[in-house]
Short mmCIF file of C-alpha atoms and ligand atoms in Angstrom, two decimals:
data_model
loop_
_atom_site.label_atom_id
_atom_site.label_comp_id
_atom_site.label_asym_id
_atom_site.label_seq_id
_atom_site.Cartn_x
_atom_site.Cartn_y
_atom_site.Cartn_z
CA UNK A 1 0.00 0.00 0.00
CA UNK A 2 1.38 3.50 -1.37
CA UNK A 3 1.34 6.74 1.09
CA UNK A 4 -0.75 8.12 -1.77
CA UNK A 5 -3.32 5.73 -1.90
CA UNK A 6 -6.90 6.48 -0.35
CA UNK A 7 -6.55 3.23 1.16
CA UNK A 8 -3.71 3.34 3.00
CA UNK A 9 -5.16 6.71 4.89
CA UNK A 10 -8.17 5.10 6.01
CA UNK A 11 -6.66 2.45 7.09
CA UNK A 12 -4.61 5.19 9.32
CA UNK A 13 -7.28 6.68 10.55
CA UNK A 14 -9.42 3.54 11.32
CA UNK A 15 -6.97 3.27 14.25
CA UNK A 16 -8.58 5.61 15.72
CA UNK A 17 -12.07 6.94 14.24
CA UNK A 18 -15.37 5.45 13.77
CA UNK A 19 -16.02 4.21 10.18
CA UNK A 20 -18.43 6.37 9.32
CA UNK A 21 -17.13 9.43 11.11
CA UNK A 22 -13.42 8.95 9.16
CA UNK A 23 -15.74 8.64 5.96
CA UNK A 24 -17.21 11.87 6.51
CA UNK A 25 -14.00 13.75 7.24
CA UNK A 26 -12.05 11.69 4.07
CA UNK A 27 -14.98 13.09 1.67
CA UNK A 28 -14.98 16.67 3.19
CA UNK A 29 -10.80 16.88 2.84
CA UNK A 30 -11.53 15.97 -0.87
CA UNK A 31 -14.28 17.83 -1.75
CA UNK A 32 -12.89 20.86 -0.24
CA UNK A 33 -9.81 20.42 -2.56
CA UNK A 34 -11.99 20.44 -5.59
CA UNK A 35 -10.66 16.67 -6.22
CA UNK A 36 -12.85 13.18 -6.74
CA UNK A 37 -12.39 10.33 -4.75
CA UNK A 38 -10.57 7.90 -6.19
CA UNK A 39 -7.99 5.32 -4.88
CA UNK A 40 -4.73 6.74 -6.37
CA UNK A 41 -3.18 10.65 -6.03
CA UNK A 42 -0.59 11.94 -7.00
CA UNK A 43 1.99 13.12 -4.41
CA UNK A 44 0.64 17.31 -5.17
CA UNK A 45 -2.95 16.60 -4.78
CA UNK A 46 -2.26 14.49 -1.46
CA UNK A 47 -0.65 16.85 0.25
CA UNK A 48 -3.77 19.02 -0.89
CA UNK A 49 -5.88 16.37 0.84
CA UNK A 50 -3.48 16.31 4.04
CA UNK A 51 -3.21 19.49 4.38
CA UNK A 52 -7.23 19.85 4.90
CA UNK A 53 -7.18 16.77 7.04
CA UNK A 54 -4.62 18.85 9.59
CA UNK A 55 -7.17 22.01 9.46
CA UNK A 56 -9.94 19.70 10.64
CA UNK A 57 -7.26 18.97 14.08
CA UNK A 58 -7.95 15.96 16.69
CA UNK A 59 -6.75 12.55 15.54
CA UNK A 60 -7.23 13.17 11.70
CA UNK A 61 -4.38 16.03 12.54
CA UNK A 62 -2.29 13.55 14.02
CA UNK A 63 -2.40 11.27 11.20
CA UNK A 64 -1.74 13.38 8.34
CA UNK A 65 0.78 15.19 10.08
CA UNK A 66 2.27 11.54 10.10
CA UNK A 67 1.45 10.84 6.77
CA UNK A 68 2.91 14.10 5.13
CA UNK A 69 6.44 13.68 7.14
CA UNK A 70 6.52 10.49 5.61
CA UNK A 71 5.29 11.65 2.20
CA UNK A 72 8.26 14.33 2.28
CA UNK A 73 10.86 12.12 3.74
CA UNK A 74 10.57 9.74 0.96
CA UNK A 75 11.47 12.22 -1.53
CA UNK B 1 -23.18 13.25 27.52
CA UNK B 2 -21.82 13.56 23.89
CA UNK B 3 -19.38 11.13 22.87
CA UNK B 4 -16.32 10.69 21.68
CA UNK B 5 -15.74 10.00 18.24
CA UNK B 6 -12.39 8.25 18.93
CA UNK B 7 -13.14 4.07 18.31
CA UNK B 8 -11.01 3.23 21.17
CA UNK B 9 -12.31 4.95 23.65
CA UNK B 10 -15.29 2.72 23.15
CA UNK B 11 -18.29 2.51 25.89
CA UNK B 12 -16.98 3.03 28.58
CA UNK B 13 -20.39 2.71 30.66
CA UNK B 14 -19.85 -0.90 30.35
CA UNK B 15 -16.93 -0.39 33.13
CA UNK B 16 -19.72 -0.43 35.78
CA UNK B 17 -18.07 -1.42 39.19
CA UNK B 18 -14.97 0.68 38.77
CA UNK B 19 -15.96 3.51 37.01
CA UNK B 20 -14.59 5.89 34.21
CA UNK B 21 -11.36 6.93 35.55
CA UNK B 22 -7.89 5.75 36.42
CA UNK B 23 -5.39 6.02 38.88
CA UNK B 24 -2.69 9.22 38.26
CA UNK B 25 0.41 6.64 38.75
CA UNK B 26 -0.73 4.58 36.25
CA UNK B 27 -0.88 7.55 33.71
CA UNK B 28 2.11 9.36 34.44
CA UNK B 29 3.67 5.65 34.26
CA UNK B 30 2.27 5.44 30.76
CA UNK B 31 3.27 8.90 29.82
CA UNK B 32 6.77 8.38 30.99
CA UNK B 33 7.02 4.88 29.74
CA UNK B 34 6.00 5.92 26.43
CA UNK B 35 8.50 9.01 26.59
CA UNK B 36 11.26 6.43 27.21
CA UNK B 37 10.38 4.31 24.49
CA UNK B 38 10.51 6.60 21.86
CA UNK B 39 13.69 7.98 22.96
CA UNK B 40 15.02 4.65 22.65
CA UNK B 41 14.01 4.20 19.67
CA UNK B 42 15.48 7.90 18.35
CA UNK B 43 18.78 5.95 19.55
CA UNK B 44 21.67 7.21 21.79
CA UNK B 45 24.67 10.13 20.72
CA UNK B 46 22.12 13.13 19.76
CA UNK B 47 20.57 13.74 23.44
CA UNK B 48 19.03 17.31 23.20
CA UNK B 49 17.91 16.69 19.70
CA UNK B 50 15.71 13.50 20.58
CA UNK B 51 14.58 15.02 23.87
CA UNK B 52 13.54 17.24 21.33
CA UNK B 53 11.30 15.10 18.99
CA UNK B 54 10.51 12.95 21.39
CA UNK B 55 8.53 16.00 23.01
CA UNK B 56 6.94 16.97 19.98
CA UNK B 57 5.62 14.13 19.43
CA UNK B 58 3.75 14.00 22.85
CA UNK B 59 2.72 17.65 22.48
CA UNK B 60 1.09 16.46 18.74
CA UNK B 61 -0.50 13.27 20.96
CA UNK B 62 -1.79 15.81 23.20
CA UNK B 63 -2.96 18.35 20.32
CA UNK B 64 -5.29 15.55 18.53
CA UNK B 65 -6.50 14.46 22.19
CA UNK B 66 -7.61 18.53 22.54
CA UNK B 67 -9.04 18.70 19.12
CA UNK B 68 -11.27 15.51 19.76
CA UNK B 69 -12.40 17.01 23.47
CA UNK B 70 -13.51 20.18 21.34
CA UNK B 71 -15.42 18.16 18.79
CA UNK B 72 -16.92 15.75 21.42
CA UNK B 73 -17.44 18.38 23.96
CA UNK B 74 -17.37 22.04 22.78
CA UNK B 75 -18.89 21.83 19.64
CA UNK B 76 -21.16 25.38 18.44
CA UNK B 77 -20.12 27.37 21.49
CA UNK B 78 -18.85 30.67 20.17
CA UNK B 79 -18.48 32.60 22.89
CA UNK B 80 -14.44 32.46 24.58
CA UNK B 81 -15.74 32.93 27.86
CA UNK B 82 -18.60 30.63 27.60
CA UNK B 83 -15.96 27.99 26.12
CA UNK B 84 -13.43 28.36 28.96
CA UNK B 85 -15.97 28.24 31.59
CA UNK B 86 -17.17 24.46 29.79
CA UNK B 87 -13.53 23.38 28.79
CA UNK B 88 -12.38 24.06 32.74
CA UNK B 89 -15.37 21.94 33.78
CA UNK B 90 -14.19 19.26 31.73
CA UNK B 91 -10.24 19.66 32.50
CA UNK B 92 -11.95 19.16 36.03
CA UNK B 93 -13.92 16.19 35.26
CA UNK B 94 -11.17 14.53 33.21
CA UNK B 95 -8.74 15.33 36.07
CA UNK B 96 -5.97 17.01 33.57
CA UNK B 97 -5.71 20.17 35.99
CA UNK B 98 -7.94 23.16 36.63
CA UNK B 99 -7.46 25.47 34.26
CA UNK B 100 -7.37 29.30 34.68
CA UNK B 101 -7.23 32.28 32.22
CA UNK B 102 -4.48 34.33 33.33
CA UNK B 103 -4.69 36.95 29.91
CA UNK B 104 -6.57 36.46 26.76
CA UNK B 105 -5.63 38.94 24.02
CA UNK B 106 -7.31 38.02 20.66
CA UNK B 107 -6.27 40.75 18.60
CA UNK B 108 -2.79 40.17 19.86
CA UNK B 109 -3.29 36.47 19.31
CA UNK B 110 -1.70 35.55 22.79
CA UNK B 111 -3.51 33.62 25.51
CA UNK B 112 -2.44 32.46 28.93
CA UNK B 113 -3.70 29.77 30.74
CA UNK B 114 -2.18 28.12 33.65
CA UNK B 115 -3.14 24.40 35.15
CA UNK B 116 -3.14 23.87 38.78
CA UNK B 117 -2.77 20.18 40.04
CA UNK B 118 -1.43 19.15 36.68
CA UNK B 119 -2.08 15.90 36.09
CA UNK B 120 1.57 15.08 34.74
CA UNK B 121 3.50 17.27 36.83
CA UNK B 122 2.22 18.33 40.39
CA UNK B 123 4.58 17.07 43.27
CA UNK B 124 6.89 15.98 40.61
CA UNK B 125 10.74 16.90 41.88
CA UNK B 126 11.95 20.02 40.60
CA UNK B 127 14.65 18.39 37.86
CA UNK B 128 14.84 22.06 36.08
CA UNK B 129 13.24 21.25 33.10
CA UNK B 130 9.30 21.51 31.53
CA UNK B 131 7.87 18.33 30.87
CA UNK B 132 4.44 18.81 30.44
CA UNK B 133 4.44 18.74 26.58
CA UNK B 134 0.74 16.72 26.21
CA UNK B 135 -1.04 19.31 28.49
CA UNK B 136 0.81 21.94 26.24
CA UNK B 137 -0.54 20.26 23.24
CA UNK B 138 -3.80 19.44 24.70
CA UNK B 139 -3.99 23.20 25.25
CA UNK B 140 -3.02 23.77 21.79
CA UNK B 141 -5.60 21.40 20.45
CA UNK B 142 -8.53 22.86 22.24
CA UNK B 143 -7.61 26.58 21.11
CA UNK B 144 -7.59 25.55 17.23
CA UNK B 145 -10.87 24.02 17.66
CA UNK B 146 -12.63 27.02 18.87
CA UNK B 147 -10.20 29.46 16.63
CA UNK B 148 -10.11 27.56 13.52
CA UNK B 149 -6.30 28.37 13.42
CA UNK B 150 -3.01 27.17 14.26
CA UNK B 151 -2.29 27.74 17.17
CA UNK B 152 1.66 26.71 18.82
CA UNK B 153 1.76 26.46 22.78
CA UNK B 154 4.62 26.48 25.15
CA UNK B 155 4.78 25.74 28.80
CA UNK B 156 6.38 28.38 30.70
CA UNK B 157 6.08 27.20 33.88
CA UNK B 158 6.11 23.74 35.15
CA UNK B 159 6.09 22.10 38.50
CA UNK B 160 9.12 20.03 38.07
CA UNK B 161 10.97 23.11 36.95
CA UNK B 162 9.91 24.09 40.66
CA UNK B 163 7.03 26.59 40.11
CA UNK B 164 4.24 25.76 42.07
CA UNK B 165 1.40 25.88 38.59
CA UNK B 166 1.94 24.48 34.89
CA UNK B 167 1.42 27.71 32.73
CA UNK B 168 1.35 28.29 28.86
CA UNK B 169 1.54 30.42 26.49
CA UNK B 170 -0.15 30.46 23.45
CA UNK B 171 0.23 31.94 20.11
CA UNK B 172 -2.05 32.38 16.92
CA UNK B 173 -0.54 31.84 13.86
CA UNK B 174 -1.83 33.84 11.08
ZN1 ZN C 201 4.06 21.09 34.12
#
């Protein structure tokens, strides 16, 4: 599983949010960055994504704070 | 009650004979176990540096644990008064601390808050340093959610740097 996949963030986040609250929060990051959901991003559009996910704060913060370090480290 | 959208915390009604709550040497076991373990991890030779990020990340733990209080427990309360009057009740039930507003400047974008009876650090020994880096972030957490903003903490006083009250200070970012 790739750091840009959909997938992989959910499965993140499922450590620590209710299904269908993580579902809500995954389709507002997207839709707020004009995007569609689809499995596979590219590395611009999510850091777009993350970067919403860390406005929305509490765990889903925490987790793309974790995800974007990672994201930039592999570079 | 609301409740928290966190799926670990789970139900815990079902905990009927003993309650909600733990004991405060189990948690500041846990919190100092957990310290040690990542600074393990980080490896010896750079000290300061992993005291460093070893900090941060408790102070992030901290921030998400603030941001899901807010959304569980502060949600549509606009008022920063009416907030910190609801969030102390809840530092109080919670047994973190009890919090008090020592300044609140919003055009300046600085707040002070300090925590008596921290729940990390009160009758800690004084060792000279400020370890309470989740309450900092909790802090932190709890400001964004009623700000909508980043918002970066930092303790200035701590009981184990041998003040007698955890305070921070924190900052608005743009
Ligand atoms: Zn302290």
């Amino acid at each position: 599983m790739d750091l840009c996949e959909l997938s992989f963030v959910k499965k993140k986040l499922g450590r620590f949010l209710r299904n269908d609250v993580l579902e809500g929060v995954i389709k507002q990051a997207i839709s707020e960055c004009g995007l569609i959901e689809k499995n596979d991003y590219s590395v611009e559009e999510m850091h777009k994504i993350l970067e919403r996910m860390i406005g929305f704060g509490g765990f889903c913060e925490l987790v793309a704070r974790n995800i974007k370090a990672r994201l930039i480290l592999r570079k | 009650m609301p409740e928290f959208k966190i799926s670990v915390v789970g139900d815990v009604s079902k905990r009927v004979i003993l309650g909600p709550t733990v004991g405060i040497e189990l948690f500041r076991i846990l919190r100092f176990s957990m310290e040690n373990l990542i600074l393990a991890q980080l490896g010896m030779g750079k000290e300061e540096e992993n005291q460093a990020k070893a900090n941060e990340n408790i102070y992030l733990v901290g921030k998400a644990v603030g941001g899901e209080l807010g959304k569980a427990f502060l949600s549509g309360i606009d008022d920063l008064n009416e907030y910190v009057t609801k969030l102390r009740e809840i530092l109080i039930n919670l047994k973190v601390g009890i919090l008090k507003v020592v300044s609140a400047d919003l055009e300046k974008g600085k707040i002070v808050v300090d925590i008596e009876e921290c729940v990390t650090c009160v009758g800690t020994p004084n060792i000279g340093m400020h370890i309470c880096y989740f309450e900092g972030g909790l802090v932190a957490g709890i400001l964004k959610f009623f700000l909508k903003k980043e918002v970066a903490v930092v303790e200035v006083k701590c009981c184990a740097n041998g003040d007698n009250v955890c305070e921070f200070e924190a900052t608005v970012k743009e």
